[in-house]
Structures are given as structure tokens and as C-alpha cells.
């Protein structure tokens, strides 16, 4: 515990050590998913500045983007607004051998769309009613679905917003919508409570991770994913580099003479 009675933040050295171990296991998981043609969806929801982006980066940093595919859809186009609500998300669902990570998902309808008035109360109610049925259909079809809610506290969210305001390389993370979500804290809390009540089911439960300590949250999340997707280590033959062929040998650096090279400033 820190001197002020709050939980002590995890030190970087300890975090990087544990993260390295977990990322090795993610690579083993990747091999198993690819070989056995598993289909996995992991979706992340939470308030603005809850740590979704950093957590997803920690998961995907050392794995192949051909297996771990991140989906972060923009606001729907005029055409997409006329489609069935779930349609544009289902287009991004995994094929065999893929893990699709949704950085925000169809649950936009239960959060930002509902709170900000981008959908009608009737559309919101219909979503909460149909969503568990849709997710059961997906799971019955053989897809593994894992739903993560990152729960950041009020004080920590304010600290992160202020840090973004003062940092020119992070100011892009602050949009007018983010600022409005900050103002409407309790509206979002009520929307969260209703969403969890209506859509956390036996088939597709929500899992909540406290994210005031980003490092602990990332580690806990990866450990949870590894425990939620059954896998075994795939035995592979040791890789050995082949001997380079000397056929057609020539000085392939001389041929670059006179070409445009970038100035070596560093």
C-alpha cells in the first residue's frame, strides 16, 4: 500500500518481466488457434481513458496481425445506418485460425449511442433484448466470445484526461465526445449498469477488470484470455537457416551506387 492508503502501482521492471512471460504464452496460443482453425472474438468496452488501447497493444505487440486482428470501426456511414444494426460488426467476424479483437463493439449502442442520444430509447431497449440472443447464436456456431469491461475510477480518468491535455503527442486522443463523456459520468454509469444486467449471460458473461493501475490491468487481462481460450503448446521442428546459393553471385551493393538514399541523420 502507498502512504496515502491507496494500492501501490506496479513497478515497470516487474511489469515488463511478467508481460514478457505472458506474451510468450500468447505466441503459443496463436500457434494453437491457427493450427486448429479456432475462431475467437475478444471485445473491449469501458469509459474513455479506461486503457483499452494500451491493453490491446500489450496483447498484440509480439503476435502476428494475420492471427490477431484488431477492429476499431469508425462512426457508421449513411449506408451502414440503413443496415441491420449488427451487420457491419459481423462482417469483421473471424474465419478459422483468427482472433478478432474489437476495440469497442456493438455495445456502442448500450453506451455512447444511448447516452448521447444517437439512438432512440426503443432502439436501445431492442438492442438489450436481442443482444443475448445474437451472442448465443454466435457461440452456438463455434465462436469463442470473451467480453471485457475495463473499469477506471473517476479520479484516475480525470488524471489521464489532464495528462492528455498537457501532452502534445496525446492530445489527439481527446475528442469533443470524450469531454462530454467526462461531464456525463453518472449517465454512463447507469448505462453501464443496465448493460451488464441485461447482457451478462451464462453463455456470454461480462468480465470486469479494474484499470486504475494500467500495468496490472494489462497483465490480468492477458492472463484471463489465456485461461479462457483452451490451448496446448504445439510441438514444432527446430528452425535452421538454409545455406545461401552462390548461383549468379555478384556485388549487389555496387549496383545501388547513384541511387537516392535517405540522409543518415541519426
Short mmCIF file of C-alpha atoms in Angstrom, two decimals, residues 7-246:
data_model
loop_
_atom_site.label_atom_id
_atom_site.label_comp_id
_atom_site.label_asym_id
_atom_site.label_seq_id
_atom_site.Cartn_x
_atom_site.Cartn_y
_atom_site.Cartn_z
CA UNK A 7 -2.93 0.41 -3.69
CA UNK A 8 0.67 0.81 -4.83
CA UNK A 9 1.17 0.99 -8.60
CA UNK A 10 3.12 -1.85 -10.20
CA UNK A 11 6.74 -1.03 -10.98
CA UNK A 12 7.83 -1.02 -14.63
CA UNK A 13 10.55 -3.62 -14.14
CA UNK A 14 8.14 -6.10 -12.54
CA UNK A 15 5.53 -5.37 -15.20
CA UNK A 16 7.88 -5.94 -18.12
CA UNK A 17 9.13 -9.20 -16.63
CA UNK A 18 5.61 -10.62 -16.23
CA UNK A 19 4.44 -9.20 -19.57
CA UNK A 20 7.30 -10.99 -21.35
CA UNK A 21 6.21 -14.34 -19.92
CA UNK A 22 2.58 -13.78 -20.89
CA UNK A 23 3.49 -12.66 -24.40
CA UNK A 24 5.37 -15.92 -24.92
CA UNK A 25 2.19 -17.77 -23.98
CA UNK A 26 0.20 -15.61 -26.40
CA UNK A 27 2.52 -16.84 -29.16
CA UNK A 28 1.81 -20.45 -28.14
CA UNK A 29 -1.91 -19.66 -28.12
CA UNK A 30 -1.53 -18.16 -31.58
CA UNK A 31 0.03 -21.36 -32.94
CA UNK A 32 -2.77 -23.48 -31.48
CA UNK A 33 -5.54 -21.20 -32.80
CA UNK A 34 -4.00 -21.21 -36.27
CA UNK A 35 -3.42 -24.96 -36.42
CA UNK A 36 -6.85 -25.89 -35.07
CA UNK A 37 -8.75 -23.21 -37.02
CA UNK A 38 -10.32 -21.77 -33.87
CA UNK A 39 -12.45 -18.64 -34.16
CA UNK A 40 -12.22 -16.19 -31.27
CA UNK A 41 -13.73 -12.78 -30.57
CA UNK A 42 -12.44 -10.62 -27.73
CA UNK A 43 -14.26 -7.34 -27.24
CA UNK A 44 -13.19 -4.44 -25.07
CA UNK A 45 -15.53 -1.86 -23.62
CA UNK A 46 -15.11 0.78 -20.95
CA UNK A 47 -15.17 4.52 -20.40
CA UNK A 48 -12.88 6.84 -22.31
CA UNK A 49 -9.33 6.62 -20.93
CA UNK A 50 -10.04 3.24 -19.32
CA UNK A 51 -6.95 1.77 -21.01
CA UNK A 52 -8.42 -0.21 -23.90
CA UNK A 53 -5.81 0.86 -26.43
CA UNK A 54 -2.83 0.12 -24.20
CA UNK A 55 -4.22 -3.27 -23.22
CA UNK A 56 -4.82 -4.25 -26.84
CA UNK A 57 -1.31 -3.11 -27.75
CA UNK A 58 0.17 -5.28 -24.98
CA UNK A 59 -1.77 -8.28 -26.33
CA UNK A 60 -0.85 -7.78 -29.99
CA UNK A 61 2.71 -6.45 -29.65
CA UNK A 62 4.51 -9.78 -30.22
CA UNK A 63 1.99 -11.79 -32.25
CA UNK A 64 1.07 -11.97 -35.92
CA UNK A 65 -1.53 -9.49 -37.25
CA UNK A 66 -2.67 -12.33 -39.53
CA UNK A 67 -3.94 -14.20 -36.46
CA UNK A 68 -4.69 -11.35 -34.02
CA UNK A 69 -6.77 -8.84 -35.97
CA UNK A 70 -7.84 -5.57 -34.32
CA UNK A 71 -11.12 -3.97 -35.39
CA UNK A 72 -11.89 -0.37 -34.41
CA UNK A 73 -14.81 0.76 -36.52
CA UNK A 74 -15.48 4.47 -37.13
CA UNK A 75 -18.94 6.03 -36.89
CA UNK A 76 -21.35 4.31 -39.32
CA UNK A 77 -21.69 5.73 -42.82
CA UNK A 78 -25.06 6.82 -44.19
CA UNK A 79 -25.32 3.44 -45.94
CA UNK A 80 -24.42 1.49 -42.80
CA UNK A 81 -27.06 3.37 -40.83
CA UNK A 82 -29.69 1.72 -43.04
CA UNK A 83 -28.32 -1.80 -42.48
CA UNK A 84 -29.30 -4.25 -39.77
CA UNK A 85 -27.53 -2.95 -36.66
CA UNK A 86 -25.21 -5.95 -36.15
CA UNK A 87 -24.35 -6.26 -39.84
CA UNK A 88 -21.22 -4.14 -40.02
CA UNK A 89 -19.76 -5.91 -37.00
CA UNK A 90 -20.50 -9.40 -38.28
CA UNK A 91 -18.60 -8.59 -41.48
CA UNK A 92 -15.47 -8.42 -39.32
CA UNK A 93 -16.01 -11.74 -37.51
CA UNK A 94 -13.12 -14.25 -37.56
CA UNK A 95 -12.52 -17.02 -40.03
CA UNK A 96 -10.82 -20.22 -38.89
CA UNK A 97 -7.45 -19.54 -37.28
CA UNK A 98 -8.20 -15.94 -36.31
CA UNK A 99 -8.64 -13.96 -33.10
CA UNK A 100 -10.54 -10.71 -33.70
CA UNK A 101 -10.20 -8.01 -31.05
CA UNK A 102 -12.92 -5.37 -31.08
CA UNK A 103 -11.76 -2.01 -29.72
CA UNK A 104 -15.33 -1.05 -28.90
CA UNK A 105 -18.06 -3.13 -30.46
CA UNK A 106 -21.79 -3.46 -30.96
CA UNK A 107 -22.06 -2.37 -27.33
CA UNK A 108 -21.70 1.20 -28.56
CA UNK A 109 -25.47 1.06 -28.70
CA UNK A 110 -25.65 0.38 -24.96
CA UNK A 111 -23.14 3.13 -24.15
CA UNK A 112 -22.29 6.19 -26.20
CA UNK A 113 -25.22 5.91 -28.63
CA UNK A 114 -27.72 5.62 -25.80
CA UNK A 115 -26.22 8.30 -23.54
CA UNK A 116 -25.58 10.80 -26.33
CA UNK A 117 -28.97 10.28 -27.97
CA UNK A 118 -27.67 8.74 -31.21
CA UNK A 119 -30.29 6.01 -30.94
CA UNK A 120 -33.88 6.10 -29.74
CA UNK A 121 -34.95 4.60 -26.41
CA UNK A 122 -36.83 1.94 -28.40
CA UNK A 123 -33.68 1.03 -30.36
CA UNK A 124 -31.71 0.83 -27.12
CA UNK A 125 -34.30 -1.42 -25.49
CA UNK A 126 -34.46 -3.64 -28.57
CA UNK A 127 -30.67 -3.99 -28.59
CA UNK A 128 -30.54 -5.08 -24.95
CA UNK A 129 -33.27 -7.62 -25.67
CA UNK A 130 -31.78 -9.08 -28.84
CA UNK A 131 -28.07 -8.93 -27.99
CA UNK A 132 -28.00 -12.05 -25.74
CA UNK A 133 -29.85 -13.99 -28.45
CA UNK A 134 -27.39 -12.88 -31.12
CA UNK A 135 -24.40 -13.76 -28.94
CA UNK A 136 -25.82 -17.21 -28.17
CA UNK A 137 -26.20 -17.77 -31.91
CA UNK A 138 -22.56 -16.79 -32.42
CA UNK A 139 -21.34 -19.08 -29.64
CA UNK A 140 -23.51 -21.98 -30.79
CA UNK A 141 -21.85 -21.52 -34.19
CA UNK A 142 -18.49 -22.36 -32.65
CA UNK A 143 -17.01 -18.93 -31.95
CA UNK A 144 -15.36 -18.30 -28.59
CA UNK A 145 -16.60 -14.93 -27.29
CA UNK A 146 -14.87 -13.09 -24.46
CA UNK A 147 -16.26 -9.76 -23.23
CA UNK A 148 -14.05 -7.43 -21.17
CA UNK A 149 -15.13 -4.27 -19.37
CA UNK A 150 -12.26 -2.06 -18.17
CA UNK A 151 -13.40 -0.14 -15.10
CA UNK A 152 -11.49 3.09 -14.46
CA UNK A 153 -12.22 5.26 -11.43
CA UNK A 154 -13.42 8.85 -11.57
CA UNK A 155 -10.21 10.36 -10.17
CA UNK A 156 -7.96 8.28 -12.41
CA UNK A 157 -9.93 9.16 -15.53
CA UNK A 158 -9.58 12.86 -14.66
CA UNK A 159 -5.83 12.43 -14.17
CA UNK A 160 -5.48 10.72 -17.56
CA UNK A 161 -7.54 13.37 -19.33
CA UNK A 162 -5.40 16.13 -17.83
CA UNK A 163 -2.26 14.27 -18.89
CA UNK A 164 -3.56 14.18 -22.46
CA UNK A 165 -4.35 17.89 -22.40
CA UNK A 166 -0.76 18.69 -21.37
CA UNK A 167 0.93 16.26 -23.80
CA UNK A 168 1.07 17.32 -27.49
CA UNK A 169 1.58 13.72 -28.68
CA UNK A 170 -1.55 12.54 -26.86
CA UNK A 171 -3.92 15.45 -27.45
CA UNK A 172 -5.33 13.64 -30.48
CA UNK A 173 -6.84 11.15 -28.03
CA UNK A 174 -9.17 13.85 -26.68
CA UNK A 175 -12.28 14.47 -28.77
CA UNK A 176 -15.38 16.58 -28.00
CA UNK A 177 -17.16 13.26 -27.36
CA UNK A 178 -14.55 12.33 -24.74
CA UNK A 179 -15.07 15.63 -22.94
CA UNK A 180 -18.82 15.16 -22.98
CA UNK A 181 -18.47 11.63 -21.60
CA UNK A 182 -16.36 13.10 -18.78
CA UNK A 183 -19.17 15.53 -17.95
CA UNK A 184 -21.82 12.81 -18.02
CA UNK A 185 -20.07 10.36 -15.69
CA UNK A 186 -23.20 9.16 -13.90
CA UNK A 187 -25.23 8.85 -17.11
CA UNK A 188 -22.56 6.46 -18.37
CA UNK A 189 -22.55 4.63 -15.03
CA UNK A 190 -26.28 3.98 -15.27
CA UNK A 191 -25.93 2.87 -18.90
CA UNK A 192 -23.13 0.51 -17.84
CA UNK A 193 -25.20 -0.95 -15.01
CA UNK A 194 -28.15 -1.63 -17.29
CA UNK A 195 -25.94 -3.13 -19.99
CA UNK A 196 -24.25 -5.51 -17.56
CA UNK A 197 -27.58 -6.53 -16.05
CA UNK A 198 -29.21 -7.30 -19.40
CA UNK A 199 -26.31 -8.79 -21.37
CA UNK A 200 -24.11 -10.67 -18.91
CA UNK A 201 -25.43 -14.17 -19.51
CA UNK A 202 -24.33 -17.72 -18.77
CA UNK A 203 -23.32 -18.13 -22.41
CA UNK A 204 -21.55 -14.75 -22.71
CA UNK A 205 -20.71 -13.26 -19.31
CA UNK A 206 -19.01 -9.92 -18.84
CA UNK A 207 -15.65 -9.89 -17.09
CA UNK A 208 -14.68 -6.66 -15.30
CA UNK A 209 -11.06 -5.60 -14.83
CA UNK A 210 -10.17 -2.63 -12.65
CA UNK A 211 -7.79 -0.49 -14.67
CA UNK A 212 -6.63 2.35 -12.39
CA UNK A 213 -3.25 0.59 -12.49
CA UNK A 214 -2.74 0.11 -16.22
CA UNK A 215 0.09 -2.36 -15.83
CA UNK A 216 -1.79 -4.68 -13.51
CA UNK A 217 -4.89 -4.41 -15.70
CA UNK A 218 -2.98 -5.48 -18.82
CA UNK A 219 -1.40 -8.46 -17.08
CA UNK A 220 -4.68 -9.55 -15.51
CA UNK A 221 -6.41 -9.25 -18.87
CA UNK A 222 -3.85 -11.34 -20.77
CA UNK A 223 -3.85 -13.99 -18.02
CA UNK A 224 -7.65 -14.09 -18.23
CA UNK A 225 -7.59 -14.53 -22.02
CA UNK A 226 -5.06 -17.34 -21.79
CA UNK A 227 -7.30 -19.06 -19.25
CA UNK A 228 -10.45 -18.52 -21.32
CA UNK A 229 -9.21 -19.99 -24.60
CA UNK A 230 -8.25 -23.68 -24.36
CA UNK A 231 -4.86 -24.30 -25.99
CA UNK A 232 -1.80 -26.51 -25.85
CA UNK A 233 1.76 -25.83 -26.92
CA UNK A 234 2.33 -27.01 -30.48
CA UNK A 235 5.50 -29.04 -30.93
CA UNK A 236 7.49 -27.62 -33.83
CA UNK A 237 10.67 -28.66 -35.57
CA UNK A 238 13.71 -26.53 -34.80
CA UNK A 239 14.18 -23.88 -37.46
CA UNK A 240 17.52 -23.91 -39.31
CA UNK A 241 18.58 -21.37 -41.90
CA UNK A 242 19.37 -22.94 -45.29
CA UNK A 243 22.71 -22.33 -47.00
CA UNK A 244 22.63 -19.36 -49.35
CA UNK A 245 23.12 -20.23 -53.01
CA UNK A 246 26.13 -18.72 -54.80
#
